[in-house]
mmCIF file of C-alpha atoms in Angstrom:
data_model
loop_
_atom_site.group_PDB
_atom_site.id
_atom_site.type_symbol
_atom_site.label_atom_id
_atom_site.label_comp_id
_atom_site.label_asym_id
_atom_site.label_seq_id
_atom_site.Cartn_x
_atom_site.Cartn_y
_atom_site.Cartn_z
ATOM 1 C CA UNK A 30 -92.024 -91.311 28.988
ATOM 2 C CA UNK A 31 -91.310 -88.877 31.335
ATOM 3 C CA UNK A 32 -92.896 -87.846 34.910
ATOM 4 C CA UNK A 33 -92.716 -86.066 38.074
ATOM 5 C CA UNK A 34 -94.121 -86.746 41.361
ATOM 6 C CA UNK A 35 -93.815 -84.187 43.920
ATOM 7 C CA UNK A 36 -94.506 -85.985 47.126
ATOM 8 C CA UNK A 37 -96.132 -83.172 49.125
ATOM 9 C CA UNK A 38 -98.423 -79.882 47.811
ATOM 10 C CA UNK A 39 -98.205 -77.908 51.163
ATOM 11 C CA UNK A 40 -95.397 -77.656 53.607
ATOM 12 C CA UNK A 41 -95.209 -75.959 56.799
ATOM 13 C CA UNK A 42 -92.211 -75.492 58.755
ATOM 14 C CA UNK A 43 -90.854 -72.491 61.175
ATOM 15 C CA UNK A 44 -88.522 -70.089 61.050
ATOM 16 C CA UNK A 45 -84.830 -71.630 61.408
ATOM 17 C CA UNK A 46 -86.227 -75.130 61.002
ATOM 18 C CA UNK A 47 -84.991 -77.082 58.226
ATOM 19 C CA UNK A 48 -87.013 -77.308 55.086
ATOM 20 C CA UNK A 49 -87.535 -81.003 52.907
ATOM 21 C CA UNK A 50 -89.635 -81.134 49.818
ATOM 22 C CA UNK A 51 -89.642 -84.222 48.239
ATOM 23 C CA UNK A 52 -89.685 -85.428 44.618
ATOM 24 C CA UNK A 53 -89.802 -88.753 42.415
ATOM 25 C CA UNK A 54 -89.105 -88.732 38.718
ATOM 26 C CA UNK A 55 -89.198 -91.040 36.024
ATOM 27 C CA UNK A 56 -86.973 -91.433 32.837
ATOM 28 C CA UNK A 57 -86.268 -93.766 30.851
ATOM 29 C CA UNK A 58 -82.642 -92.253 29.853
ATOM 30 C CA UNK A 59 -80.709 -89.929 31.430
ATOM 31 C CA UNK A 60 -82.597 -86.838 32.668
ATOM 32 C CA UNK A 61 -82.059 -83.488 33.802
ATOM 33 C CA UNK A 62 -83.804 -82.189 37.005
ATOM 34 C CA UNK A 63 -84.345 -79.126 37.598
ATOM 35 C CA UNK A 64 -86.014 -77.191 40.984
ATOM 36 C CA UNK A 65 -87.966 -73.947 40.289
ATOM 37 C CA UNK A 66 -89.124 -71.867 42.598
ATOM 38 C CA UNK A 67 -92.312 -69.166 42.137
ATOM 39 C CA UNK A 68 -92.965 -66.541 44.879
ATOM 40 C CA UNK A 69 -96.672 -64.790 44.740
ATOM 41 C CA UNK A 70 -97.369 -63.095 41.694
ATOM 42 C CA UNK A 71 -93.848 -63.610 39.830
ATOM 43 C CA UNK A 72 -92.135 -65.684 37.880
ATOM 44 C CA UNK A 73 -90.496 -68.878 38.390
ATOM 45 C CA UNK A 74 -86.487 -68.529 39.292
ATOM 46 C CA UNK A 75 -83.973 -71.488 39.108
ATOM 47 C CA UNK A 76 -82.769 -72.595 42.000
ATOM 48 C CA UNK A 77 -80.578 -75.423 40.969
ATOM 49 C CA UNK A 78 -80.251 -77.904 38.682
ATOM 50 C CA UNK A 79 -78.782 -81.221 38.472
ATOM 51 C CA UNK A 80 -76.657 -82.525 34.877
ATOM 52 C CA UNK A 81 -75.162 -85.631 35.750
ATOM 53 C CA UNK A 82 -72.121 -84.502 37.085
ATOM 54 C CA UNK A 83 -72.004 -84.510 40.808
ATOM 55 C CA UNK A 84 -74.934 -85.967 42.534
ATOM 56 C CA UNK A 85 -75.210 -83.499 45.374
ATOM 57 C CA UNK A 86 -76.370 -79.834 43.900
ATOM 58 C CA UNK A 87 -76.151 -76.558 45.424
ATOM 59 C CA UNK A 88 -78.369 -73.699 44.608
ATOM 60 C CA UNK A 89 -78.999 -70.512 45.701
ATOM 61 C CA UNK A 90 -80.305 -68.888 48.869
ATOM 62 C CA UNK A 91 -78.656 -71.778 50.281
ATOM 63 C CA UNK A 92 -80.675 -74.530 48.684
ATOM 64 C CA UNK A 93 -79.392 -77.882 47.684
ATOM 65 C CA UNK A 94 -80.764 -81.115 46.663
ATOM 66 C CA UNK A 95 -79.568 -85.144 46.191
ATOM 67 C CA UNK A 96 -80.070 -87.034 43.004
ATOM 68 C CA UNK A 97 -80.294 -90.313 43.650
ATOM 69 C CA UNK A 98 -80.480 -92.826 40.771
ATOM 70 C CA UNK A 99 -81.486 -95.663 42.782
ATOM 71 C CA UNK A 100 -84.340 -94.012 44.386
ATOM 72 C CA UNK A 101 -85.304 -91.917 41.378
ATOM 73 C CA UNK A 102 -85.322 -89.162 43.151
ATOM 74 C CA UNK A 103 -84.273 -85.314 43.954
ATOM 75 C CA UNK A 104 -85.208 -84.097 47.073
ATOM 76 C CA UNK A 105 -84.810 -80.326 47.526
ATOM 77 C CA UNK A 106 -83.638 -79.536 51.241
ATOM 78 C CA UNK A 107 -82.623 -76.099 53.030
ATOM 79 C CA UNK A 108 -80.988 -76.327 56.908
ATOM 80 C CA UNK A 109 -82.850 -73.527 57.884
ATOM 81 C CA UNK A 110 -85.470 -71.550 56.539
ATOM 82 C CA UNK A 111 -86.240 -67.717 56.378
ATOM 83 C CA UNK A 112 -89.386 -66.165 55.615
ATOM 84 C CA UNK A 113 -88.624 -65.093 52.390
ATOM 85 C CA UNK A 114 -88.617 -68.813 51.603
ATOM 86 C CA UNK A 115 -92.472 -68.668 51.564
ATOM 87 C CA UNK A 116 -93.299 -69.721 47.670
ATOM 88 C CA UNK A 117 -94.455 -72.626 45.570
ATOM 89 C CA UNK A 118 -91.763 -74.719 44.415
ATOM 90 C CA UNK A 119 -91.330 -76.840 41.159
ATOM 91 C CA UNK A 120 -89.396 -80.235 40.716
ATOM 92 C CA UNK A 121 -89.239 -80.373 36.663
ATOM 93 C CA UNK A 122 -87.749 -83.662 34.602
ATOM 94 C CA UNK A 123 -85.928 -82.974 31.053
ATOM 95 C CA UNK A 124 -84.644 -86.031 28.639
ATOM 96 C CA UNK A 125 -83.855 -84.796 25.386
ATOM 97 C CA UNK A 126 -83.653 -88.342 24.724
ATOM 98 C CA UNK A 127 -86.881 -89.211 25.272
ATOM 99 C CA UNK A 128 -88.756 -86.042 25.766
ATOM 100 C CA UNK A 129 -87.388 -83.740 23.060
ATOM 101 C CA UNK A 130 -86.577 -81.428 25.472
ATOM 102 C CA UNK A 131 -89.612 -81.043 27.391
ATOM 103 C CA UNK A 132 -90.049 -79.670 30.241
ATOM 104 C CA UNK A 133 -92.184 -81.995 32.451
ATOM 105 C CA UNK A 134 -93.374 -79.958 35.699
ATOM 106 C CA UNK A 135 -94.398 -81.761 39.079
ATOM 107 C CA UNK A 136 -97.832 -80.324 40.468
ATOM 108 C CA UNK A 137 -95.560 -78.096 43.222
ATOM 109 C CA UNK A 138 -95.251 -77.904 46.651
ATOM 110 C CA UNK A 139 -96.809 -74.902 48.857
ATOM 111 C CA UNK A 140 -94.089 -73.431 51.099
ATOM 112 C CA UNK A 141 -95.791 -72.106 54.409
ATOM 113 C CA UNK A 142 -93.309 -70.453 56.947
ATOM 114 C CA UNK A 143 -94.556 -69.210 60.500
ATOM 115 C CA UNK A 144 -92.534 -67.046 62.944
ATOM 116 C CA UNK B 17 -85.266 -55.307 30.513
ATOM 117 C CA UNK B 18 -86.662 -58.613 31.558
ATOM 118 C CA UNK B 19 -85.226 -61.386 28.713
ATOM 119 C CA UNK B 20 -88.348 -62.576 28.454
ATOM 120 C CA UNK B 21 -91.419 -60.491 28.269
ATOM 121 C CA UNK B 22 -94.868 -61.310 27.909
ATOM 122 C CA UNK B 23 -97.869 -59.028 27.229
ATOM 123 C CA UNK B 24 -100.699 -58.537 28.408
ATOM 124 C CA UNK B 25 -99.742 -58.909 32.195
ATOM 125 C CA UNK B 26 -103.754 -59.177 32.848
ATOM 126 C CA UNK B 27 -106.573 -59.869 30.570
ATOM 127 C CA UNK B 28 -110.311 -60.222 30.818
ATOM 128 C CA UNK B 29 -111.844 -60.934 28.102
ATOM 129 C CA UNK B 30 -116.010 -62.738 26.932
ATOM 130 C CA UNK B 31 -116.188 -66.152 26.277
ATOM 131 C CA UNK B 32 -116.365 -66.831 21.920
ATOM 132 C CA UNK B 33 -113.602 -63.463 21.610
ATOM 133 C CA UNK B 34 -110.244 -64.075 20.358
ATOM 134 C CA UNK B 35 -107.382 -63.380 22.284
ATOM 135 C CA UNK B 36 -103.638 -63.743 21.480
ATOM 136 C CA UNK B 37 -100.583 -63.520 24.282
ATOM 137 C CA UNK B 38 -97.204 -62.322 22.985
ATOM 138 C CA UNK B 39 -93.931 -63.405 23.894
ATOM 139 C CA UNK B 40 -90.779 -62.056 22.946
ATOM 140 C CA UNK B 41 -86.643 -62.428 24.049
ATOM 141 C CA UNK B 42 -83.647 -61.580 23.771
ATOM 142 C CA UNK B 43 -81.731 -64.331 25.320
ATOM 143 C CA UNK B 44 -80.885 -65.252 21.573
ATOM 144 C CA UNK B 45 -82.316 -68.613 22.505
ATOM 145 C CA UNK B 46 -83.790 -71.286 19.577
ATOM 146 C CA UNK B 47 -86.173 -72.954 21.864
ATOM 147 C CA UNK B 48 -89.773 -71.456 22.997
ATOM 148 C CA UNK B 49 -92.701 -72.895 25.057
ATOM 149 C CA UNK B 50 -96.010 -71.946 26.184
ATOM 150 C CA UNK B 51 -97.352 -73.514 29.174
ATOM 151 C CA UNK B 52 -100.678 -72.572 31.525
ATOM 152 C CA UNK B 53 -100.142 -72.977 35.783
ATOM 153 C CA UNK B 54 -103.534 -73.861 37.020
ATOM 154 C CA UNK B 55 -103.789 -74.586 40.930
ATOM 155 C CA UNK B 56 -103.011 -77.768 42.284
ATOM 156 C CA UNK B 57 -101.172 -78.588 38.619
ATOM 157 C CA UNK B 58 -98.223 -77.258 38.201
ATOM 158 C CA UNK B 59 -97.294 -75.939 34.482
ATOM 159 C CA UNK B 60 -98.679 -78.152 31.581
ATOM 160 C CA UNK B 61 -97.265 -77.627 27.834
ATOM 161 C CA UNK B 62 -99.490 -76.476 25.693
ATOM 162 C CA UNK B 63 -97.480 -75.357 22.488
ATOM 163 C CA UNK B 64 -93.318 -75.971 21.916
ATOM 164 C CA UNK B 65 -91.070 -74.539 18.787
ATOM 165 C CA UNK B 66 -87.751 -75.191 18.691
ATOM 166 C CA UNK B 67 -87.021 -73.153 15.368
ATOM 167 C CA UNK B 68 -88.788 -70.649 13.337
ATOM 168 C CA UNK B 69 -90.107 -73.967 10.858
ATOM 169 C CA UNK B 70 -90.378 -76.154 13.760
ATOM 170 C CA UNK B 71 -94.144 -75.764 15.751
ATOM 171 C CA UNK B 72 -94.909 -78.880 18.192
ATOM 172 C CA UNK B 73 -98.465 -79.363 20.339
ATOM 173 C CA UNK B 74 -98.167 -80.010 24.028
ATOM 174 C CA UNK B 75 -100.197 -82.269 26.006
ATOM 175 C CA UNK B 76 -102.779 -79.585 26.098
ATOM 176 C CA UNK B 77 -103.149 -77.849 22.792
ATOM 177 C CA UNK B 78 -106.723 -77.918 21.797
ATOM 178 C CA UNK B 79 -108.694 -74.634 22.075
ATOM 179 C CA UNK B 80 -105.304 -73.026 21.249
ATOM 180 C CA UNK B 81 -102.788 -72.105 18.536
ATOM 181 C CA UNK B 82 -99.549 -70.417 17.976
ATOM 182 C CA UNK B 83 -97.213 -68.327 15.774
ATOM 183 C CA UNK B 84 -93.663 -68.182 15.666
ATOM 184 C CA UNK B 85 -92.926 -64.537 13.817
ATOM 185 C CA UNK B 86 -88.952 -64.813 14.144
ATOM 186 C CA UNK B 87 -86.855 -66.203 16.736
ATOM 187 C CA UNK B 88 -87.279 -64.322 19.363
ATOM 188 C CA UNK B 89 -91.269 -64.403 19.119
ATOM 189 C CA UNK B 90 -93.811 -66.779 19.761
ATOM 190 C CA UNK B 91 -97.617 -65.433 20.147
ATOM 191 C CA UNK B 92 -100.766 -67.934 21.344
ATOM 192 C CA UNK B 93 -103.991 -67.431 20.335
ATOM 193 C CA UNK B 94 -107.061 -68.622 21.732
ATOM 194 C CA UNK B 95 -109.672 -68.790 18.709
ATOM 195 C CA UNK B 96 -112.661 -68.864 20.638
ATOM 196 C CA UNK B 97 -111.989 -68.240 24.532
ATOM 197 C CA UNK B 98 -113.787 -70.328 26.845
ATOM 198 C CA UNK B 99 -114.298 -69.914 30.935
ATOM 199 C CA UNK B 100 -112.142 -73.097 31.819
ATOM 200 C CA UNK B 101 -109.460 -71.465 29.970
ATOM 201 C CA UNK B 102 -109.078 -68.650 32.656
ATOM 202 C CA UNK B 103 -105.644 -69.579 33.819
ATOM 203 C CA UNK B 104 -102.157 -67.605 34.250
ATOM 204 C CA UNK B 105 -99.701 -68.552 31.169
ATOM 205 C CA UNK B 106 -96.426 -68.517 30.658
ATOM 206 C CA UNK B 107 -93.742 -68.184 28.208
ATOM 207 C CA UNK B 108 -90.522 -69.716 28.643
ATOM 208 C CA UNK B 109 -87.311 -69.767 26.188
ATOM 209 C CA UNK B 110 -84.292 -72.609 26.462
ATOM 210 C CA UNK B 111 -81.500 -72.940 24.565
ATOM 211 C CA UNK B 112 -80.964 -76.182 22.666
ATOM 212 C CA UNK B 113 -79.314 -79.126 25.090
ATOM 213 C CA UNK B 114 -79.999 -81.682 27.500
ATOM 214 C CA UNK B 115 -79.139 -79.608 30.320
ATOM 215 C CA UNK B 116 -80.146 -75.974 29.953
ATOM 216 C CA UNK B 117 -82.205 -74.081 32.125
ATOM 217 C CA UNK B 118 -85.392 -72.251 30.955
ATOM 218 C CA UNK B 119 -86.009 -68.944 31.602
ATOM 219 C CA UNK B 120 -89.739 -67.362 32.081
ATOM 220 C CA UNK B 121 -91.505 -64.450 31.402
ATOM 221 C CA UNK B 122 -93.540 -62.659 34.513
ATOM 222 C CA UNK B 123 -97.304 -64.769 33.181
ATOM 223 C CA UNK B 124 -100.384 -63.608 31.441
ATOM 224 C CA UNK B 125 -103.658 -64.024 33.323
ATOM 225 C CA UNK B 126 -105.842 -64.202 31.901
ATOM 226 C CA UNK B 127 -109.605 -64.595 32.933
ATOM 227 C CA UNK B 128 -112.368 -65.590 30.839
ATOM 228 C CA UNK B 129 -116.027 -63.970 31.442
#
């Protein structure tokens, strides 16, 4: 079975400092990760997603994040953040394998940034 | 036009009433899911269809039920609405394959009374 572990559910950081929210997943075949992000009151918008081509994604608003096999996991890291990058953010598994091509959602991470 | 559109935006409604959410979209897409975001939670599945014939529960499904009219529509009910149901819902489509993105509509929330 699939699972998601997002390591942290708030994060602070400042303006221009660089941004790390961490996740963990488990598959037991070959998954697809996904990173989601949900300002107040909208929708959730990709922001990247990794296929099992190369292991180092880039997304947009200059996101990017790492899979790493080894460490089963997909960290989702920004070198400097703006204010606009104030949101709740989503680490989501698929396996169509093993899942049937479920979505499986971590519990999120809280993005606070101050001036 | 948003691809995927949900309606109501809002919704209060008593506890025991029936309620249904609709979904519709036009990405053209085979695969439809319902989820509910409740704080501290992230999304859970509650209902999944992957063709017009093809209705699957989510780890979550009692208290609810769904329809899927045609492709590109996929309603959930709540029979009997219940306070620890208040939550903000969302319907998401996906075309078939490992690696495809879902897309979401703007939420439903919905509030029981």
């Amino acid at each position: 079975a699939q699972s998601v572990t997002q390591l942290d559910s708030h994060v602070s950081v400042s303006e221009g400092t660089p941004v790390l929210l961490r996740c963990n997943y488990s598959s037991s075949y070959s998954p697809s990760l996904f990173w989601y992000v949900q300002h107040p009151n909208k929708g959730l918008q990709l922001l990247l997603k990794y296929t099992s081509a190369a292991t180092l994604v880039k997304g947009i608003n200059g996101f990017e994040a790492e899979f790493k096999k080894s460490e089963t996991s997909f960290h989702l890291t920004k070198p400097s953040a703006h204010m606009s990058d104030a949101a709740e953010y989503f680490c989501v598994v698929s396996d169509e394998a093993d899942s049937w091509g479920k979505l499986q959602f971590g519990a999120g991470t809280q993005v606070v940034v101050t001036p | 036009d948003a691809d995927v559109t949900q309606t109501p935006r809002n919704r209060i409604t008593k506890t025991g009433k029936r309620i249904m959410l609709e979904c519709s979209q036009t990405k053209g897409h085979d695969r439809m899911y319902w989820y509910r975001q409740d704080p501290g939670l992230g999304l859970r599945l509650i209902y999944y269809s992957f063709d017009v014939k093809d209705i699957n529960k989510g780890e979550i499904s009692d208290g609810y039920s769904v329809s899927r009219q045609a492709q590109a529509k996929f309603s959930l009910s709540l029979e009997s609405a219940i306070p620890n149901q208040t939550a903000l819902y969302f319907c998401a489509t996906r075309r078939s394959g490992a690696s495809t993105e879902a897309f979401f509509g703007q939420g439903t929330r919905l509030t029981v009374v």
